[in-house]
Coordinates of C-alpha atoms and ligand atoms in Angstrom, one line a residue:
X1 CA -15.5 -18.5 -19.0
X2 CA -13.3 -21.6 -18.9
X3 CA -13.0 -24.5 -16.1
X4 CA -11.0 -23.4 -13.4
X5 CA -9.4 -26.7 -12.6
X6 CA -8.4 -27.5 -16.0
X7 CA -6.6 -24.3 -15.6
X8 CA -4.6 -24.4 -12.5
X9 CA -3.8 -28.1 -13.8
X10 CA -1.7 -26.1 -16.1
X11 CA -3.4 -26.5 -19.5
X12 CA -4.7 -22.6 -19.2
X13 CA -3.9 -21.1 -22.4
X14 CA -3.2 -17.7 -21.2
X15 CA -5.0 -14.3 -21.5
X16 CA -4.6 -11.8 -24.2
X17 CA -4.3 -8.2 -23.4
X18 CA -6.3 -7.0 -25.9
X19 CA -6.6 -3.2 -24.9
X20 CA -5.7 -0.5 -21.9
X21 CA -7.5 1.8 -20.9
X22 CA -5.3 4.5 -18.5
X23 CA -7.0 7.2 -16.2
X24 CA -6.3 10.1 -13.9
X25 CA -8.6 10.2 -11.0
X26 CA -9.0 12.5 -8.3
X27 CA -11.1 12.2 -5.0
X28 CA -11.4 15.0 -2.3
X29 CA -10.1 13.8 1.1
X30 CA -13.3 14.0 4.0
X31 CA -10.2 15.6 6.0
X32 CA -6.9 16.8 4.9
X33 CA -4.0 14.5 5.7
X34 CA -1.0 15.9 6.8
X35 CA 2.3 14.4 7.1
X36 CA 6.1 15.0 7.7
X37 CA 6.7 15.6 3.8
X38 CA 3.4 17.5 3.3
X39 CA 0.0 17.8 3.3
X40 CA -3.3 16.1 0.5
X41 CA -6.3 17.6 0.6
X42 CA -7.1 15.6 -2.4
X43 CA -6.1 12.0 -4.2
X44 CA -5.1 12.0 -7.1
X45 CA -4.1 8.0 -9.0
X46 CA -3.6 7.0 -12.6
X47 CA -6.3 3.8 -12.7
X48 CA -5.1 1.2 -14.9
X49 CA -8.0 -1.2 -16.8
X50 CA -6.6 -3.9 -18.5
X51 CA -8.7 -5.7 -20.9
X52 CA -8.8 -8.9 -22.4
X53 CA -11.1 -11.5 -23.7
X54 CA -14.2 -10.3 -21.8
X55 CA -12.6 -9.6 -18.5
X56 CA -11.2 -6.7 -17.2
X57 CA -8.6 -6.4 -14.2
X58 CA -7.8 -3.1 -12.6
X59 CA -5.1 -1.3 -10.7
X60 CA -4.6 1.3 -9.3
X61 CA -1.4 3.1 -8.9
X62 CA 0.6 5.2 -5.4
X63 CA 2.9 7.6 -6.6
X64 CA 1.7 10.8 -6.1
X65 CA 1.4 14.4 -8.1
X66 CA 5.4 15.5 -6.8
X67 CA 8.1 13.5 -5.6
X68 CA 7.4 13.7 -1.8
X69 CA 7.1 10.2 -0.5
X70 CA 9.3 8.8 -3.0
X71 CA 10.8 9.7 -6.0
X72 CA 7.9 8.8 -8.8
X73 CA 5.6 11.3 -10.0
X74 CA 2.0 10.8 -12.3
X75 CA 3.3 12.7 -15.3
X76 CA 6.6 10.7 -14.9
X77 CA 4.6 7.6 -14.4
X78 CA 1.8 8.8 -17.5
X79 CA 4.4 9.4 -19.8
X80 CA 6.6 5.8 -19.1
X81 CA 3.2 4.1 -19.1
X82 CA 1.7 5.6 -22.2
X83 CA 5.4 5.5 -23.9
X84 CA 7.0 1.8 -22.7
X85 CA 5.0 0.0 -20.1
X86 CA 1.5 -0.3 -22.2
X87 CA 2.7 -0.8 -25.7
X88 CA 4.7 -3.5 -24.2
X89 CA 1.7 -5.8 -23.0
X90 CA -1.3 -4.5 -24.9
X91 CA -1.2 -7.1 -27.6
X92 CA 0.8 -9.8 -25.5
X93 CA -0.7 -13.1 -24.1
X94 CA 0.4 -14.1 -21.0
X95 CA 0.1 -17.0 -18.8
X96 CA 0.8 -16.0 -15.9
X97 CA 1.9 -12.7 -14.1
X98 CA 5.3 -13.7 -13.7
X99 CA 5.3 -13.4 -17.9
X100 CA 5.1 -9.6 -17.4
X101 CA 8.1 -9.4 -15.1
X102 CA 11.2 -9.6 -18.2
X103 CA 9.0 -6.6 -19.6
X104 CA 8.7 -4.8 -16.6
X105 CA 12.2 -6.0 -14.9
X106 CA 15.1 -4.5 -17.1
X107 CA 13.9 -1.0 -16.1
X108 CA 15.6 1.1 -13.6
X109 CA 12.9 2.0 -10.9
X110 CA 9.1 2.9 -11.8
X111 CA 8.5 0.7 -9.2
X112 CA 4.9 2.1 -8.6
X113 CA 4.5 2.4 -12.6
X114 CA 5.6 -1.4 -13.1
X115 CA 3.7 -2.2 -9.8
X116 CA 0.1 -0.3 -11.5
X117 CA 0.3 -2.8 -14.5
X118 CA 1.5 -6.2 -12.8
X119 CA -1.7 -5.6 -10.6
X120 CA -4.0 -4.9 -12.8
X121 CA -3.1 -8.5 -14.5
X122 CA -3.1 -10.2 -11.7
X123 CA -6.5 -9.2 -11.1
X124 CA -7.3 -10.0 -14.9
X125 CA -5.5 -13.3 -14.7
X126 CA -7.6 -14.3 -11.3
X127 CA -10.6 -13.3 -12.9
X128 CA -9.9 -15.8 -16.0
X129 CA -9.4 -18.5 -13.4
X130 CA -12.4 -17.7 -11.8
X131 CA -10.6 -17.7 -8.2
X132 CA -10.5 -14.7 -6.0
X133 CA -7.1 -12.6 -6.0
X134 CA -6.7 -14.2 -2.1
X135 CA -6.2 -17.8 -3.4
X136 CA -4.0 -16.8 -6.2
X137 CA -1.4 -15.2 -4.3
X138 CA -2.0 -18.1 -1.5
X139 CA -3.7 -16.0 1.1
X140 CA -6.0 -17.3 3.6
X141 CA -8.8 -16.4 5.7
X142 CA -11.9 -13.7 5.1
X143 CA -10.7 -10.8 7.4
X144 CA -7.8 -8.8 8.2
X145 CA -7.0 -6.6 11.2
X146 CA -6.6 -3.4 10.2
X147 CA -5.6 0.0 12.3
X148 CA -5.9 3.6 11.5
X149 CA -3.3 6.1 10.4
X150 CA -3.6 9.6 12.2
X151 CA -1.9 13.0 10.0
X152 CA -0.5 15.1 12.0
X153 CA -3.2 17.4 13.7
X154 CA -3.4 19.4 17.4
X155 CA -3.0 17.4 20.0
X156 CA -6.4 17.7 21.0
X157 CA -7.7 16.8 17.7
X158 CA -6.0 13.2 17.7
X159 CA -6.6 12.8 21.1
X160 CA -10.5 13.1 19.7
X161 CA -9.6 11.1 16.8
X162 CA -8.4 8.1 18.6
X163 CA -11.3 8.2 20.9
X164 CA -13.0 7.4 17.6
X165 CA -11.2 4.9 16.3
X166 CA -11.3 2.9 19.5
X167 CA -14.7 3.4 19.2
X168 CA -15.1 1.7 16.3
X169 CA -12.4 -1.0 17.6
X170 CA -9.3 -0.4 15.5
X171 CA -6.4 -3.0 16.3
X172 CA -3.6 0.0 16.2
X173 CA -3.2 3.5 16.1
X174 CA -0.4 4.9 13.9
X175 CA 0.4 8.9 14.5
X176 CA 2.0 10.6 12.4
X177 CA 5.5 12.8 14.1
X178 CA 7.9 15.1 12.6
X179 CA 10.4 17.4 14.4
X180 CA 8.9 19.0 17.6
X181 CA 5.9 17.0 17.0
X182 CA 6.6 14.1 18.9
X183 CA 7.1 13.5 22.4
X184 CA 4.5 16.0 24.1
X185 CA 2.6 14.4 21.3
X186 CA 3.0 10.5 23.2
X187 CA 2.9 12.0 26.8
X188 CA -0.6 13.2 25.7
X189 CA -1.7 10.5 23.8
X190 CA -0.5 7.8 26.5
X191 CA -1.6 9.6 29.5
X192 CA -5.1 9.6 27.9
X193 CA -4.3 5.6 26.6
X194 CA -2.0 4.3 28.9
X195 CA -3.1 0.5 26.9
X196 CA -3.7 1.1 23.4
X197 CA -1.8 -0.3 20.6
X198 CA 0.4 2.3 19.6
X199 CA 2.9 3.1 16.6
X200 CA 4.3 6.4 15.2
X201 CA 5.4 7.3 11.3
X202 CA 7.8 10.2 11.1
X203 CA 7.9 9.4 7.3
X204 CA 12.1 9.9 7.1
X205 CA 12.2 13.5 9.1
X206 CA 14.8 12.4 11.7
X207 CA 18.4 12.2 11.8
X208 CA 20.9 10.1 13.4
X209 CA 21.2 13.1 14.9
X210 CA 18.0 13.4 16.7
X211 CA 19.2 10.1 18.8
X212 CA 18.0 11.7 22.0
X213 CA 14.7 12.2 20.7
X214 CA 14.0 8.8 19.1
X215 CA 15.6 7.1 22.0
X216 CA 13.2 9.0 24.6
X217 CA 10.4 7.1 22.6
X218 CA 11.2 4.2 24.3
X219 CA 8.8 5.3 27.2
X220 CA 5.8 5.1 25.4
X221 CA 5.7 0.9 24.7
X222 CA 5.1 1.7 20.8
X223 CA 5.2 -1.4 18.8
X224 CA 7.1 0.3 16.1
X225 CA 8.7 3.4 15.3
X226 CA 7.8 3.8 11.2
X227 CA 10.4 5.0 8.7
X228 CA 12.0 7.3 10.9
X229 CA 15.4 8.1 9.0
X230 CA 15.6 9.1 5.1
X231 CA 14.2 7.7 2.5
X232 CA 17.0 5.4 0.7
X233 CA 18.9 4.7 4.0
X234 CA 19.2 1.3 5.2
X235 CA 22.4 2.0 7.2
X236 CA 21.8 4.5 9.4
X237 CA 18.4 2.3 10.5
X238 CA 20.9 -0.1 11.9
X239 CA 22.9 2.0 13.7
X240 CA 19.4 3.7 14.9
X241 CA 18.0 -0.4 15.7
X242 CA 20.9 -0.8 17.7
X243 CA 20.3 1.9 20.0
X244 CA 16.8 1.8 20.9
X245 CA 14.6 -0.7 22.6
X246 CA 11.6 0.1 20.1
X247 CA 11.5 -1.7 17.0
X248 CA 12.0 -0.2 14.0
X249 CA 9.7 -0.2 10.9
X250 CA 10.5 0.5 7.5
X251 CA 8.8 2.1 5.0
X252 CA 10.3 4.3 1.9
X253 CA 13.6 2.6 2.0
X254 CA 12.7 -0.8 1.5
X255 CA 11.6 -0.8 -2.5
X256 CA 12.5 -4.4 -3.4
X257 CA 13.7 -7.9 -1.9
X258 CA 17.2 -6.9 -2.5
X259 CA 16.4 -4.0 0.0
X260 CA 14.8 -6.1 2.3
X261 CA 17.7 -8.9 2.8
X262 CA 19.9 -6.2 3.0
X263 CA 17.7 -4.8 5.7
X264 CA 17.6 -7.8 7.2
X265 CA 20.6 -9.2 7.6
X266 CA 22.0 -5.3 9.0
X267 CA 19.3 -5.8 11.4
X268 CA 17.9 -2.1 9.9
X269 CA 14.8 -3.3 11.5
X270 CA 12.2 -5.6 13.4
X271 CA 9.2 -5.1 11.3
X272 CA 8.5 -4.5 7.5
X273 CA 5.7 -2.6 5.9
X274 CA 4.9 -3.8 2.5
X275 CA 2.9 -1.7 -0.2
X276 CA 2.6 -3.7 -3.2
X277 CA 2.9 -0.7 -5.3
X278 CA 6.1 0.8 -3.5
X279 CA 8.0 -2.4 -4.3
X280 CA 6.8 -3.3 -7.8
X281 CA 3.9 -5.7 -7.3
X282 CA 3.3 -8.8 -5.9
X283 CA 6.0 -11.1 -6.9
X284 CA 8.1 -8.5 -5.3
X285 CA 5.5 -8.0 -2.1
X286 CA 5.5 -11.6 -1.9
X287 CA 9.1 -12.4 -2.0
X288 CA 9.8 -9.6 0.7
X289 CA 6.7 -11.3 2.8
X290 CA 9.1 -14.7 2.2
X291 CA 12.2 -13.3 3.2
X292 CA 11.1 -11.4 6.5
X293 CA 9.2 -14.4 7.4
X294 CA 12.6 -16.8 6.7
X295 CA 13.9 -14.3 9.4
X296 CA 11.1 -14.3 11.9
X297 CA 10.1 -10.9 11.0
X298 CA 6.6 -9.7 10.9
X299 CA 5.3 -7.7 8.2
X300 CA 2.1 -5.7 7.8
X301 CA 0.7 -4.2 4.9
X302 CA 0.5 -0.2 4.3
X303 CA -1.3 2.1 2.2
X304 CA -1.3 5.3 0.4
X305 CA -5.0 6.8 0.9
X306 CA -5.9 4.7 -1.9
X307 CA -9.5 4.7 -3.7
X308 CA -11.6 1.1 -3.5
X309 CA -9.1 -0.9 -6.0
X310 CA -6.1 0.3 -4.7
X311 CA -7.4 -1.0 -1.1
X312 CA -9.3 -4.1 -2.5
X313 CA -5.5 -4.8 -3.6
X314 CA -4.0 -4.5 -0.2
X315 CA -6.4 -6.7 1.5
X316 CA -5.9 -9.7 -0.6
X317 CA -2.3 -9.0 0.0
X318 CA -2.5 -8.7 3.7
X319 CA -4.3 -12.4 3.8
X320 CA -0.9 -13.7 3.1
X321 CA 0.2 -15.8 6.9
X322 CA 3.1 -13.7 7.8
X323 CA 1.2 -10.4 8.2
X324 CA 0.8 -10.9 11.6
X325 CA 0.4 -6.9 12.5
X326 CA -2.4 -4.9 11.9
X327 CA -2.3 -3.1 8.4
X328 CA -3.5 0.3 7.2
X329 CA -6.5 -0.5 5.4
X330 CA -9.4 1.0 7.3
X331 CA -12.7 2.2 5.8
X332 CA -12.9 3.7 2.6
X333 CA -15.4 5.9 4.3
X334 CA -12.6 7.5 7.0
X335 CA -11.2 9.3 3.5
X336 CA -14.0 9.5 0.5
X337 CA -17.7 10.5 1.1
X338 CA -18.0 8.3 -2.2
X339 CA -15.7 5.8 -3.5
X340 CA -15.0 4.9 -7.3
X341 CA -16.5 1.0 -6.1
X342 CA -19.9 -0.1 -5.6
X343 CA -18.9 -2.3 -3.0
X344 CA -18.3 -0.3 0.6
X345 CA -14.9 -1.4 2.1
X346 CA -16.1 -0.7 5.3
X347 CA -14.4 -2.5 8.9
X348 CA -16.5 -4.6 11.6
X349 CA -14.9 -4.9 14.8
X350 CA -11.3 -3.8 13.7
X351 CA -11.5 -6.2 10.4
X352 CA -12.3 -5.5 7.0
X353 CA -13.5 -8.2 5.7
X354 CA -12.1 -9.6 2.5
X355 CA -14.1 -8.8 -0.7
X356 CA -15.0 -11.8 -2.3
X357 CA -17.7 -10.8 -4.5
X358 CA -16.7 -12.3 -7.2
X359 CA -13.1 -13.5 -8.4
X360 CA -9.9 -11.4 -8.7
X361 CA -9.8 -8.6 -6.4
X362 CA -13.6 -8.7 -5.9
X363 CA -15.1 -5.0 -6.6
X364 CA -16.2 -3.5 -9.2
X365 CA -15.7 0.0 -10.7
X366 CA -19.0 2.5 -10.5
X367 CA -18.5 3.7 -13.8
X368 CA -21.2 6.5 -13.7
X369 CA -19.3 8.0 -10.8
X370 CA -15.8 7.1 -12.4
X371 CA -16.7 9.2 -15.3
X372 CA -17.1 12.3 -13.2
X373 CA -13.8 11.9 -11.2
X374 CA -11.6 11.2 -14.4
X375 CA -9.7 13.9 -15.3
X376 CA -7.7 12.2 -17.8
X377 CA -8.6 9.2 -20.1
X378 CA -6.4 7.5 -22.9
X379 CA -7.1 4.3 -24.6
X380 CA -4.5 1.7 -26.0
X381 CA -5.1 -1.0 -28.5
X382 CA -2.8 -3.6 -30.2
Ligands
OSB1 O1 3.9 6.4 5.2 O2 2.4 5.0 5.4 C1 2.7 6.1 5.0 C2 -0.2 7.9 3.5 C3 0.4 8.6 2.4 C4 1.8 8.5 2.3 C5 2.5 7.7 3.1 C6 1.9 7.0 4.2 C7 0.5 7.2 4.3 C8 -0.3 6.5 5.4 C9 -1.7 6.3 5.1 O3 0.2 6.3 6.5 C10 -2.2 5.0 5.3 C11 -3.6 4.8 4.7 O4 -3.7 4.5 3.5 O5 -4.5 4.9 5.5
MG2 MG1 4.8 5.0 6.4

């Protein structure tokens, strides 16, 4: 490999894309997950390889089979991929990420598509410098708090789950609410843990509406109340954060850092969730994390049940100083009896530690075990 430091002085020469290498995989979920748009019993990813010049980065992409959490799909994502997205880098040097974004930029949407291949490079480009994906985004520290995120289940049942998850010393606990599963839901749950650090998702199944019922939460001292209103709405949020005590979190509707100023400045909100592959990638995830911190807003970062990479991703995201609140990235082991890694992503205490084995996002792909989880595999070359 080359000399770091002669690198980040800025004499790196770039890295050449010199193939692709594009895969559906599917895991089976431990448990199903249930939330206000549906149910997974399985996930299923495209995994995105780059290659180039003996290094490979990965990435791993969100969206998922039909349009339920937001408006992407995998065969929508597969066939701009395989069409535009790949035959426009696979071939290309590039020094730096930000290179990709006038390719990637002039397209409406396919957030999570564009997001899938500016991850991937930045993991190939980290790996080139030989720094872990952590110092190239300018994160610090070796752990991150993390919480859990709880599908909607019988009371009993989360009650139970919690138990566990305090048990293993989880910062937060996130539960999942929908119409009519919501407030017998908290009296239960706080009765049980009056003290507990405690948020609910409804995933966009309220209205303005349902004001009683959202306003009502204000008696359960939740740090947040997650993505409550519809997907693409930043104005009702406001109206919504200017009637409740309980601060607001967005989710779905915030897709870029245009979304999030507007956000912002309406007040939509008090707290900001950031996937990296919901808004894009990281430029995007970092100029969000910028903005909210410009307005003394905290941010935490999210996931979408993702495999090993996708969550290797998120954690060197999440060491960035203004994600103050605990994210969603718990232990690979809470979703997967195996993992597509070799590395276990696995908390201590509350914290998954940062995996630093190595530069760039730090884990590595089984490939014996890949192999019998891909459903799908194409290959580009320049
Ligand atoms: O809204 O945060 C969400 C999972 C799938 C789709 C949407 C969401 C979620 C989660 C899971 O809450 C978080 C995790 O990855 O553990
Ligand atoms: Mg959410």
């Amino acid at each position: 490999m080359h000399d770091q430091t002669a690198q980040i002085g800025g004499t790196f020469p770039g890295i050449k894309i010199e193939a692709a290498e594009l895969r559906i995989v599917s895991l089976p979920l431990i448990t199903p997950f249930v939330i206000s748009t549906g149910t997974m019993t399985d996930k299923t990813f495209p995994l995105l390889i780059l290659k180039g010049e003996g290094v490979e980065g990965v990435g791993e992409a969100v969206m998922d089979p039909l349009p339920d959490y937001l408006e992407e799909t995998i065969p929508g994502a597969m066939a701009f991929l395989t069409d535009v997205l790949l035959p426009a880098v696979v071939g290309k040097t590039f020094r730096s990420p930000a290179e990709l974004l006038p390719i990637l930029d002039p397209w409406r949407g396919h957030r999570m598509s564009k997001a899938v291949v500016e991850m991937a490079f930045w993991d190939l480009w980290s790996k080139a410098l030989g720094v872990p994906l952590r110092d190239a985004l300018g994160g610090i520290g070796d752990k991150v708090a993390v919480g859990v995120s709880l599908g909607i289940a019988p009371i009993e049942t989360t009650l139970e789950r919690i138990e566990v998850a305090q048990a293993a010393g989880y910062r937060r606990t996130k539960l999942k609410i929908r119409q009519g599963h919501d407030l017998a839901l908290l009296e239960a749950v706080r009765d049980r843990f009056p003290k507990i650090k405690l948020t609910v998702d409804a995933n966009t199944d309220y209205g303005l509406i349902d004001m009683p019922v959202l306003r009502a939460m204000d008696a359960f001292a939740l740090d947040y109340i997650e993505q409550p209103l519809a997907f693409d709405d930043i104005h009702d949020h406001a109206i919504l954060q200017r009637s409740v005590a309980t601060a607001i979190c967005l989710d779905e509707s915030i897709r870029s850092a245009v979304d999030a100023r507007k956000a912002l400045v309406a007040e939509a909100g008090r707290v900001i969730n950031i996937k990296v592959g919901r808004v894009g990638g990281f430029a995007s995830a970092r100029a969000i994390h910028d903005l909210c911190e410009a307005f003394g807003v905290p941010v935490w970062c999210g996931g979408m049940l993702e495999s090993g990479i996708g969550r290797a991703h998120n954690i060197h995201l999440a060491t960035l100083r203004n994600f103050t609140k605990p994210g969603d990235t718990s232990s690979a082991s809470r979703y997967f009896h195996r993992d597509i890694i070799n590395e276990q992503l696995e908390t201590s205490d509350g914290y998954m530690p940062v995996p630093l084995n190595g530069p760039g996002i730090g884990v590595t792909l089984d490939r014996a075990f890949l192999d019998i989880v891909t459903a799908k595999r194409e290959e580009f070359r320049a």
